[in-house]
């Protein structure tokens, strides 16, 4: 049909919201005026958006037509491995020759599909997946810099104008030549399953004209030994095919005889490189550069450990892959840097791996046909190069090749201490390599060699493999896991799940407006300090491990196990994770807020972006009202002022409480100085607007019952938080239990066993008494626990989910920060439950004559630091302070005693001294836990604990017990038994010695040699 006709059809489409019936203003008008009055038009049914979609269609239709009209035929040649002359090609007979891809074109489609589903329905889904591997080879052909491609020829394009010809799908299926056969049923007992590959040669003999074998399995099924010989094909976005597709080329059956890894020789292997990398773009150019660099060391023998070396992967003399490795970043200093910045020691026993036996893979490319033999290629590279550990580093902006992500083990970046204000220590992420002689374990840096240094703002993701791990291949988990919401809990869940070292998750999708925002902060919002920083997000490499849908969920179909997004696309799932968090809910609570007035904004991640952009269009006469009692009301005022809005044009309708009267007064003073009008005690009743749908004001009621109208051109709502309205409608409409929060079990399951939920939007059932709402917990901790529950249900090695006897206990502190009006910075780090009767220790103040830094450290009656509140003109390293909350005050250099003696003038300054650096180390909790375990059986510690237990039984007050404890322990443990004190000191010194690369500010005693 002509484009103009299509546009007319689309733009005239109308929807009856009551009946769901579709009308058209021209071709199918409504029956009466009553129906016509309530018709609505979809937001994307406009001429501009329709023509954009048509343009995209015309750009791509010509390229894909050959895949369906039979014009793309696979070219192949045969190579004999007999005694023929070099280069002579014979016809392949009875397995004596080997088919080698020369210039593969897109694969022809299936002629028939067996099964219970309709042929057309299955074909559409299978074709999407097949052509991804065999036509574009996404994910298997990989190179440096994350370039993922495969060699592909230019398809036989149809003549000009053929894109206008509508091909009938049935005719296309009947005319296309099939190039594969499918396995529809395969049964073998477990004892013989390892020999399942022996059936395939016979299967190919039954179909001598077929080159490929395909099969599909349910996404929830575990992989069988047969599937280890097939290439898994990642489904395309938008596919609703319920099974996972696996493909095998018949050449793979002979690869174990002819596949070989050898040192790259330009004269022998060089001519094949252009063909190998021609479709890789910049990645191919990088491979060529690396190969050229390695040629400079051609005269260095392998046993002399060259700095860089290239290996060619061949089958019958034909190059089908290339691997480049180097040692420039695996010297002693480099390895120490990796150990300090990544959890490498959790997997690698470095005392068993010398520096000279470690290297980094710079490029890894292999034909998709032979991708299943990638582990063999890696093993051969390690054998030839005499390496026991191989790394793969990914720079920001690069993608991780699928070969690496599926075979190598990812390593999490470690949490490092932030520099406090005024500290001039070297960047913690900087890596330097010293030039040295060619000693064992030290690297000789080549002059002019490229050197890239990660920084805290960029990060770097890291994978590794060892010889031992090559014998323990990762298990593919094809379960379709969909995570709705990119909140802190959602990201923590994904991180914990994907970093399971023995599993490779092939289908994890995040549905989140804005996708992975990489920690980008909005001045209108409160910052969750527990959310990963931009550097850590890159270090995790999540954007390379999952699919991200920049959309919102609007409907949930539990029966079909699928969700509908706001762009009307359908996303199926096996396991659904709800972690959307909460935001301002005025749109469903405040009358008129949801009427569509121009100029009203609700404080969520998307609403904050829109509000920030709208400030540019305000005039000097425009009034702005910020309504709400949440902390976002203050951050919104600050964001408006930073955006150029005059304070006298802003009215704040609402009240706030920062947890301290002095801080409240300081912020009120800053608002008054800026000219912001504060109207507290008002209750908003309705949003007002004019006939042109522009917001005009906020109607309120005062404490005396008198109506008050606050005029405005822009209204920002930042009131109490609740679930996103669209998500609430989807959850409530699907029958999930929502009681102010989404109700979950002790394993974070909803009433649907396939749906889990976590984060601030959830709570435990009322049957579990005395449980806090989950917004009080640290979302990183709850997300990690959620991942452990889901892992128990999807891990092929797991016995299944076991319901615990009691709800989980979460103890980690929650951290937030915000920029407030007047250039003030606020932070609050608190435990889930701050008990009454806490001791507040205050330092500094804000205002004239004060230090400009107001800090409050609160401890409970047992001396545990329960909360830290901060207000200042300078920002706080909240991630550092969060390490202190939850510890006993004695860990803070006897904070209570030091404060009482007047030694503490500023808590931030006190906590930034050298003695505190070990408390910020990510392994300090392990020291803490190990000491508790050791002291549980120590005689001296038992005496102190027994004395306190008897005092508690006698009904003594907490203050009395605390005094008894201090007297029994003494300052610095002076009153403890010598054996107890020595036990604590020995473990603390050993901890510092193991981590001296990071904690280099401590002077350690020399080891005393032991006598034989």
Short mmCIF file of C-alpha atoms in Angstrom, two decimals, residues 342-710:
data_model
loop_
_atom_site.label_atom_id
_atom_site.label_comp_id
_atom_site.label_asym_id
_atom_site.label_seq_id
_atom_site.Cartn_x
_atom_site.Cartn_y
_atom_site.Cartn_z
CA UNK A 342 38.94 -6.66 42.15
CA UNK A 343 37.87 -9.72 44.12
CA UNK A 344 40.42 -11.78 42.24
CA UNK A 345 41.74 -13.47 45.36
CA UNK A 346 38.33 -15.06 45.91
CA UNK A 347 39.08 -17.29 42.91
CA UNK A 348 42.82 -17.26 42.26
CA UNK A 349 45.44 -18.55 44.70
CA UNK A 350 48.20 -16.18 43.62
CA UNK A 351 50.85 -18.04 45.57
CA UNK A 352 50.40 -20.85 43.03
CA UNK A 353 50.52 -18.68 39.91
CA UNK A 354 53.72 -16.83 39.07
CA UNK A 355 53.47 -13.49 37.30
CA UNK A 356 55.27 -14.83 34.23
CA UNK A 357 52.54 -17.48 33.88
CA UNK A 358 49.74 -14.93 33.59
CA UNK A 359 48.64 -13.02 30.48
CA UNK A 360 45.80 -10.96 29.06
CA UNK A 361 43.73 -11.76 25.99
CA UNK A 362 43.62 -8.72 23.74
CA UNK A 363 41.52 -10.28 20.95
CA UNK A 364 39.54 -13.47 20.53
CA UNK A 365 37.70 -14.17 17.26
CA UNK A 366 36.40 -17.49 16.06
CA UNK A 367 33.92 -18.59 13.43
CA UNK A 368 30.42 -19.15 14.83
CA UNK A 369 30.48 -22.67 13.42
CA UNK A 370 33.30 -23.64 15.78
CA UNK A 371 32.38 -21.50 18.78
CA UNK A 372 31.61 -24.64 20.81
CA UNK A 373 35.34 -25.42 20.69
CA UNK A 374 36.37 -22.11 22.28
CA UNK A 375 37.45 -23.81 25.52
CA UNK A 376 39.74 -26.11 23.55
CA UNK A 377 41.27 -23.06 21.83
CA UNK A 378 41.87 -21.38 25.19
CA UNK A 379 43.45 -24.54 26.59
CA UNK A 380 45.80 -24.77 23.64
CA UNK A 381 46.79 -21.12 23.96
CA UNK A 382 47.60 -21.66 27.65
CA UNK A 383 49.60 -24.77 26.85
CA UNK A 384 51.62 -23.21 24.04
CA UNK A 385 52.22 -19.92 25.88
CA UNK A 386 52.82 -21.67 29.22
CA UNK A 387 50.15 -19.71 31.08
CA UNK A 388 48.03 -20.76 34.03
CA UNK A 389 45.79 -17.65 34.21
CA UNK A 390 44.31 -15.58 31.38
CA UNK A 391 42.45 -12.28 31.86
CA UNK A 392 40.16 -10.27 29.62
CA UNK A 393 39.76 -6.56 30.31
CA UNK A 394 36.91 -4.48 28.90
CA UNK A 395 37.24 -0.72 28.65
CA UNK A 396 34.30 1.67 29.01
CA UNK A 397 32.08 1.70 25.93
CA UNK A 398 33.29 -1.69 24.74
CA UNK A 399 31.16 -4.81 24.67
CA UNK A 400 32.21 -8.16 26.08
CA UNK A 401 32.43 -10.89 23.42
CA UNK A 402 29.97 -13.67 24.05
CA UNK A 403 32.82 -16.18 23.97
CA UNK A 404 34.32 -14.42 26.99
CA UNK A 405 31.10 -13.92 28.95
CA UNK A 406 29.99 -17.52 28.43
CA UNK A 407 33.34 -19.22 29.14
CA UNK A 408 35.30 -16.92 31.46
CA UNK A 409 34.46 -16.09 35.07
CA UNK A 410 33.59 -12.45 35.85
CA UNK A 411 35.22 -10.72 38.82
CA UNK A 412 33.44 -8.04 40.79
CA UNK A 413 35.23 -4.74 41.45
CA UNK A 414 36.02 -4.19 45.10
CA UNK A 415 34.59 -1.35 47.11
CA UNK A 416 37.39 1.08 47.84
CA UNK A 417 37.62 3.87 50.34
CA UNK A 418 36.71 7.31 48.99
CA UNK A 419 39.05 10.21 49.54
CA UNK A 420 37.72 12.60 52.15
CA UNK A 421 37.74 16.32 51.46
CA UNK A 422 41.28 17.70 51.58
CA UNK A 423 43.02 14.35 51.15
CA UNK A 424 45.56 14.28 48.33
CA UNK A 425 46.26 10.57 48.10
CA UNK A 426 46.78 9.03 44.66
CA UNK A 427 43.70 7.84 42.74
CA UNK A 428 42.88 4.37 43.96
CA UNK A 429 42.12 3.05 40.48
CA UNK A 430 45.34 4.25 38.82
CA UNK A 431 47.51 1.45 37.50
CA UNK A 432 51.16 2.04 36.76
CA UNK A 433 53.82 -0.31 35.45
CA UNK A 434 57.42 0.31 36.36
CA UNK A 435 60.11 -0.40 33.85
CA UNK A 436 62.56 -2.96 35.05
CA UNK A 437 64.98 -5.53 33.91
CA UNK A 438 63.60 -8.73 32.52
CA UNK A 439 63.40 -10.36 35.95
CA UNK A 440 60.90 -13.06 36.67
CA UNK A 441 57.53 -11.54 37.39
CA UNK A 442 58.43 -8.01 36.21
CA UNK A 443 57.43 -6.47 32.91
CA UNK A 444 59.48 -4.49 30.51
CA UNK A 445 57.31 -1.64 29.17
CA UNK A 446 57.82 -0.95 25.48
CA UNK A 447 58.41 2.65 24.50
CA UNK A 448 55.34 4.27 23.04
CA UNK A 449 53.11 1.30 23.86
CA UNK A 450 49.48 2.14 24.44
CA UNK A 451 48.68 2.41 28.14
CA UNK A 452 45.18 2.92 29.45
CA UNK A 453 44.52 3.72 33.09
CA UNK A 454 41.05 3.21 34.57
CA UNK A 455 39.75 5.96 36.84
CA UNK A 456 36.98 6.05 39.45
CA UNK A 457 34.74 7.67 36.82
CA UNK A 458 35.25 5.00 34.17
CA UNK A 459 36.01 1.63 35.69
CA UNK A 460 36.90 -1.57 33.86
CA UNK A 461 35.24 -4.99 33.77
CA UNK A 462 37.41 -8.04 34.28
CA UNK A 463 37.06 -11.76 33.41
CA UNK A 464 39.52 -14.59 33.96
CA UNK A 465 40.05 -18.30 33.35
CA UNK A 466 42.51 -20.79 34.85
CA UNK A 467 43.59 -24.21 33.70
CA UNK A 468 41.55 -25.85 36.42
CA UNK A 469 38.40 -23.97 35.45
CA UNK A 470 38.80 -25.14 31.86
CA UNK A 471 37.87 -28.61 33.10
CA UNK A 472 34.71 -27.23 34.75
CA UNK A 473 32.67 -25.58 31.98
CA UNK A 474 29.99 -23.10 33.00
CA UNK A 475 26.39 -24.29 32.91
CA UNK A 476 24.02 -22.42 30.64
CA UNK A 477 20.82 -21.31 32.33
CA UNK A 478 18.24 -20.43 29.66
CA UNK A 479 15.49 -19.44 32.09
CA UNK A 480 13.87 -16.22 30.89
CA UNK A 481 14.31 -13.83 33.79
CA UNK A 482 12.66 -10.43 33.45
CA UNK A 483 13.44 -7.70 35.99
CA UNK A 484 10.95 -4.83 36.09
CA UNK A 485 12.56 -1.75 37.60
CA UNK A 486 16.16 -0.50 37.62
CA UNK A 487 16.11 0.41 41.31
CA UNK A 488 18.99 -0.30 43.68
CA UNK A 489 17.36 -3.60 44.63
CA UNK A 490 16.92 -4.55 40.96
CA UNK A 491 20.56 -3.80 40.09
CA UNK A 492 21.76 -5.64 43.21
CA UNK A 493 19.66 -8.65 42.20
CA UNK A 494 21.10 -8.70 38.68
CA UNK A 495 24.64 -8.27 39.98
CA UNK A 496 24.34 -11.10 42.51
CA UNK A 497 22.71 -13.40 39.96
CA UNK A 498 25.09 -12.83 37.05
CA UNK A 499 28.23 -13.16 39.14
CA UNK A 500 27.45 -16.75 40.08
CA UNK A 501 30.78 -18.16 38.85
CA UNK A 502 29.56 -21.52 37.51
CA UNK A 503 26.44 -20.30 35.68
CA UNK A 504 25.98 -18.45 32.40
CA UNK A 505 22.59 -16.74 32.25
CA UNK A 506 21.56 -16.35 28.62
CA UNK A 507 18.25 -14.50 28.98
CA UNK A 508 18.08 -11.73 31.57
CA UNK A 509 16.10 -8.62 30.61
CA UNK A 510 15.77 -5.38 32.55
CA UNK A 511 12.66 -3.29 31.92
CA UNK A 512 13.34 0.23 33.15
CA UNK A 513 12.61 3.74 31.83
CA UNK A 514 15.98 5.19 30.95
CA UNK A 515 17.63 1.76 31.04
CA UNK A 516 20.80 1.52 33.07
CA UNK A 517 21.27 5.14 34.09
CA UNK A 518 24.85 4.48 35.24
CA UNK A 519 24.30 6.43 38.44
CA UNK A 520 23.48 9.73 36.73
CA UNK A 521 22.15 12.03 39.45
CA UNK A 522 19.36 14.58 39.13
CA UNK A 523 19.48 17.75 41.24
CA UNK A 524 15.71 17.35 41.75
CA UNK A 525 15.99 13.94 43.43
CA UNK A 526 17.38 12.40 46.58
CA UNK A 527 20.43 10.28 45.80
CA UNK A 528 20.51 6.66 46.91
CA UNK A 529 24.13 6.25 47.96
CA UNK A 530 23.74 2.47 47.84
CA UNK A 531 23.20 2.57 44.05
CA UNK A 532 26.40 1.58 42.19
CA UNK A 533 28.58 4.45 41.07
CA UNK A 534 29.27 4.99 37.38
CA UNK A 535 32.72 3.43 37.73
CA UNK A 536 31.40 0.37 39.54
CA UNK A 537 28.62 -0.04 36.98
CA UNK A 538 31.19 -0.18 34.18
CA UNK A 539 33.28 -2.52 36.33
CA UNK A 540 30.33 -4.87 36.62
CA UNK A 541 29.73 -4.74 32.86
CA UNK A 542 25.99 -5.33 33.28
CA UNK A 543 25.20 -3.58 30.00
CA UNK A 544 27.03 -6.40 28.21
CA UNK A 545 25.38 -9.22 30.13
CA UNK A 546 21.68 -8.34 29.95
CA UNK A 547 19.13 -6.87 27.60
CA UNK A 548 17.64 -3.53 28.55
CA UNK A 549 14.17 -2.40 27.53
CA UNK A 550 13.72 1.35 27.88
CA UNK A 551 10.03 1.03 28.70
CA UNK A 552 7.45 0.57 31.46
CA UNK A 553 5.26 -2.38 32.30
CA UNK A 554 1.56 -1.59 31.88
CA UNK A 555 -0.02 -5.05 31.99
CA UNK A 556 0.76 -8.43 33.55
CA UNK A 557 -0.67 -11.69 32.17
CA UNK A 558 0.05 -14.42 34.72
CA UNK A 559 -1.68 -17.13 32.70
CA UNK A 560 0.48 -16.57 29.62
CA UNK A 561 3.50 -15.59 31.75
CA UNK A 562 4.12 -12.36 29.85
CA UNK A 563 4.12 -8.64 30.48
CA UNK A 564 2.97 -5.88 28.15
CA UNK A 565 5.06 -2.73 27.84
CA UNK A 566 3.90 0.80 27.15
CA UNK A 567 4.95 0.45 23.49
CA UNK A 568 2.53 -2.51 23.24
CA UNK A 569 5.33 -5.04 22.88
CA UNK A 570 4.97 -8.35 24.73
CA UNK A 571 7.78 -9.78 26.84
CA UNK A 572 7.46 -13.42 27.99
CA UNK A 573 9.08 -14.63 31.19
CA UNK A 574 9.76 -17.77 33.19
CA UNK A 575 10.64 -15.79 36.32
CA UNK A 576 9.47 -12.22 36.85
CA UNK A 577 11.16 -9.88 39.33
CA UNK A 578 9.30 -6.77 40.50
CA UNK A 579 11.69 -4.10 41.81
CA UNK A 580 10.32 -0.78 40.58
CA UNK A 581 10.75 1.07 43.85
CA UNK A 582 8.45 3.93 44.80
CA UNK A 583 8.07 7.58 43.84
CA UNK A 584 5.66 10.47 44.27
CA UNK A 585 2.07 9.22 44.08
CA UNK A 586 0.19 12.53 43.75
CA UNK A 587 -1.08 11.55 40.31
CA UNK A 588 -3.52 9.09 41.88
CA UNK A 589 -4.10 10.80 45.24
CA UNK A 590 -4.45 14.48 44.36
CA UNK A 591 -7.62 15.37 42.41
CA UNK A 592 -6.82 16.95 39.06
CA UNK A 593 -3.19 15.81 39.10
CA UNK A 594 -3.87 13.18 36.49
CA UNK A 595 -5.99 15.30 34.16
CA UNK A 596 -3.10 15.98 31.80
CA UNK A 597 -2.45 19.66 32.55
CA UNK A 598 0.68 21.10 30.98
CA UNK A 599 3.22 22.23 33.59
CA UNK A 600 2.74 19.58 36.29
CA UNK A 601 5.59 17.21 37.15
CA UNK A 602 5.82 14.26 39.53
CA UNK A 603 9.16 13.51 41.15
CA UNK A 604 10.35 10.24 39.69
CA UNK A 605 13.43 9.56 37.59
CA UNK A 606 11.58 10.53 34.40
CA UNK A 607 9.63 13.38 36.00
CA UNK A 608 12.80 14.94 37.35
CA UNK A 609 14.35 15.01 33.86
CA UNK A 610 11.26 16.69 32.44
CA UNK A 611 11.09 19.24 35.24
CA UNK A 612 14.75 20.12 34.82
CA UNK A 613 14.25 20.66 31.09
CA UNK A 614 11.09 22.75 31.65
CA UNK A 615 12.88 25.29 33.86
CA UNK A 616 14.57 26.66 30.74
CA UNK A 617 11.22 27.86 29.39
CA UNK A 618 10.04 29.69 32.52
CA UNK A 619 9.90 33.48 32.41
CA UNK A 620 10.64 35.87 35.25
CA UNK A 621 6.91 36.31 35.89
CA UNK A 622 6.08 32.61 36.06
CA UNK A 623 5.36 31.24 39.52
CA UNK A 624 6.38 27.75 40.63
CA UNK A 625 4.77 25.71 43.40
CA UNK A 626 6.55 22.77 44.98
CA UNK A 627 4.08 20.61 46.87
CA UNK A 628 4.82 17.75 49.25
CA UNK A 629 6.31 16.61 52.53
CA UNK A 630 9.01 14.34 51.12
CA UNK A 631 12.69 15.24 51.06
CA UNK A 632 12.36 15.61 47.27
CA UNK A 633 10.40 18.81 47.90
CA UNK A 634 13.58 20.44 49.19
CA UNK A 635 15.77 18.96 46.47
CA UNK A 636 13.27 20.23 43.87
CA UNK A 637 13.56 23.77 45.24
CA UNK A 638 17.34 23.45 45.08
CA UNK A 639 17.14 22.13 41.50
CA UNK A 640 14.91 25.01 40.44
CA UNK A 641 17.29 27.58 41.87
CA UNK A 642 20.29 25.86 40.26
CA UNK A 643 18.32 25.99 37.00
CA UNK A 644 18.07 29.77 37.15
CA UNK A 645 14.64 30.21 38.79
CA UNK A 646 14.50 33.12 41.22
CA UNK A 647 13.75 32.07 44.80
CA UNK A 648 11.01 34.69 45.11
CA UNK A 649 9.09 32.90 42.33
CA UNK A 650 8.97 29.63 44.29
CA UNK A 651 6.40 28.62 46.89
CA UNK A 652 6.93 25.51 48.98
CA UNK A 653 3.63 24.01 50.13
CA UNK A 654 4.44 21.41 52.76
CA UNK A 655 6.66 20.64 55.71
CA UNK A 656 9.82 18.63 56.23
CA UNK A 657 11.81 16.96 59.00
CA UNK A 658 15.51 16.22 58.65
CA UNK A 659 15.72 14.39 61.96
CA UNK A 660 17.11 17.29 63.97
CA UNK A 661 15.62 20.64 64.98
CA UNK A 662 18.88 22.47 64.36
CA UNK A 663 19.09 21.17 60.80
CA UNK A 664 15.45 22.09 60.16
CA UNK A 665 16.13 25.65 61.33
CA UNK A 666 19.24 25.89 59.14
CA UNK A 667 17.29 24.90 56.01
CA UNK A 668 14.39 27.22 56.86
CA UNK A 669 16.91 30.05 57.20
CA UNK A 670 18.40 29.22 53.81
CA UNK A 671 14.93 29.22 52.21
CA UNK A 672 14.11 32.57 53.78
CA UNK A 673 17.38 34.06 52.57
CA UNK A 674 16.62 32.89 49.03
CA UNK A 675 13.16 34.43 49.15
CA UNK A 676 11.29 31.12 48.91
CA UNK A 677 7.81 31.29 50.45
CA UNK A 678 7.12 28.37 52.79
CA UNK A 679 3.46 27.54 53.44
CA UNK A 680 3.22 24.70 55.95
CA UNK A 681 0.03 23.40 57.48
CA UNK A 682 -1.86 23.39 54.17
CA UNK A 683 -3.64 20.36 52.77
CA UNK A 684 -3.78 20.19 48.97
CA UNK A 685 -7.26 19.56 47.61
CA UNK A 686 -7.11 19.98 43.86
CA UNK A 687 -4.91 20.93 40.92
CA UNK A 688 -6.42 23.77 38.94
CA UNK A 689 -6.08 24.45 35.21
CA UNK A 690 -7.56 26.51 32.40
CA UNK A 691 -9.47 25.56 29.26
CA UNK A 692 -6.22 25.31 27.30
CA UNK A 693 -5.02 22.58 29.71
CA UNK A 694 -2.34 24.68 31.37
CA UNK A 695 -1.90 24.36 35.13
CA UNK A 696 -2.92 27.58 36.91
CA UNK A 697 -2.67 26.81 40.60
CA UNK A 698 -3.05 24.52 43.59
CA UNK A 699 -6.19 24.69 45.70
CA UNK A 700 -5.52 23.99 49.39
CA UNK A 701 -7.26 24.13 52.76
CA UNK A 702 -5.62 25.80 55.73
CA UNK A 703 -5.58 24.58 59.32
CA UNK A 704 -8.58 26.82 60.01
CA UNK A 705 -10.55 25.26 57.17
CA UNK A 706 -10.30 28.33 54.93
CA UNK A 707 -9.60 27.69 51.23
CA UNK A 708 -6.24 28.87 49.89
CA UNK A 709 -5.35 29.03 46.20
CA UNK A 710 -1.67 29.22 45.29
#
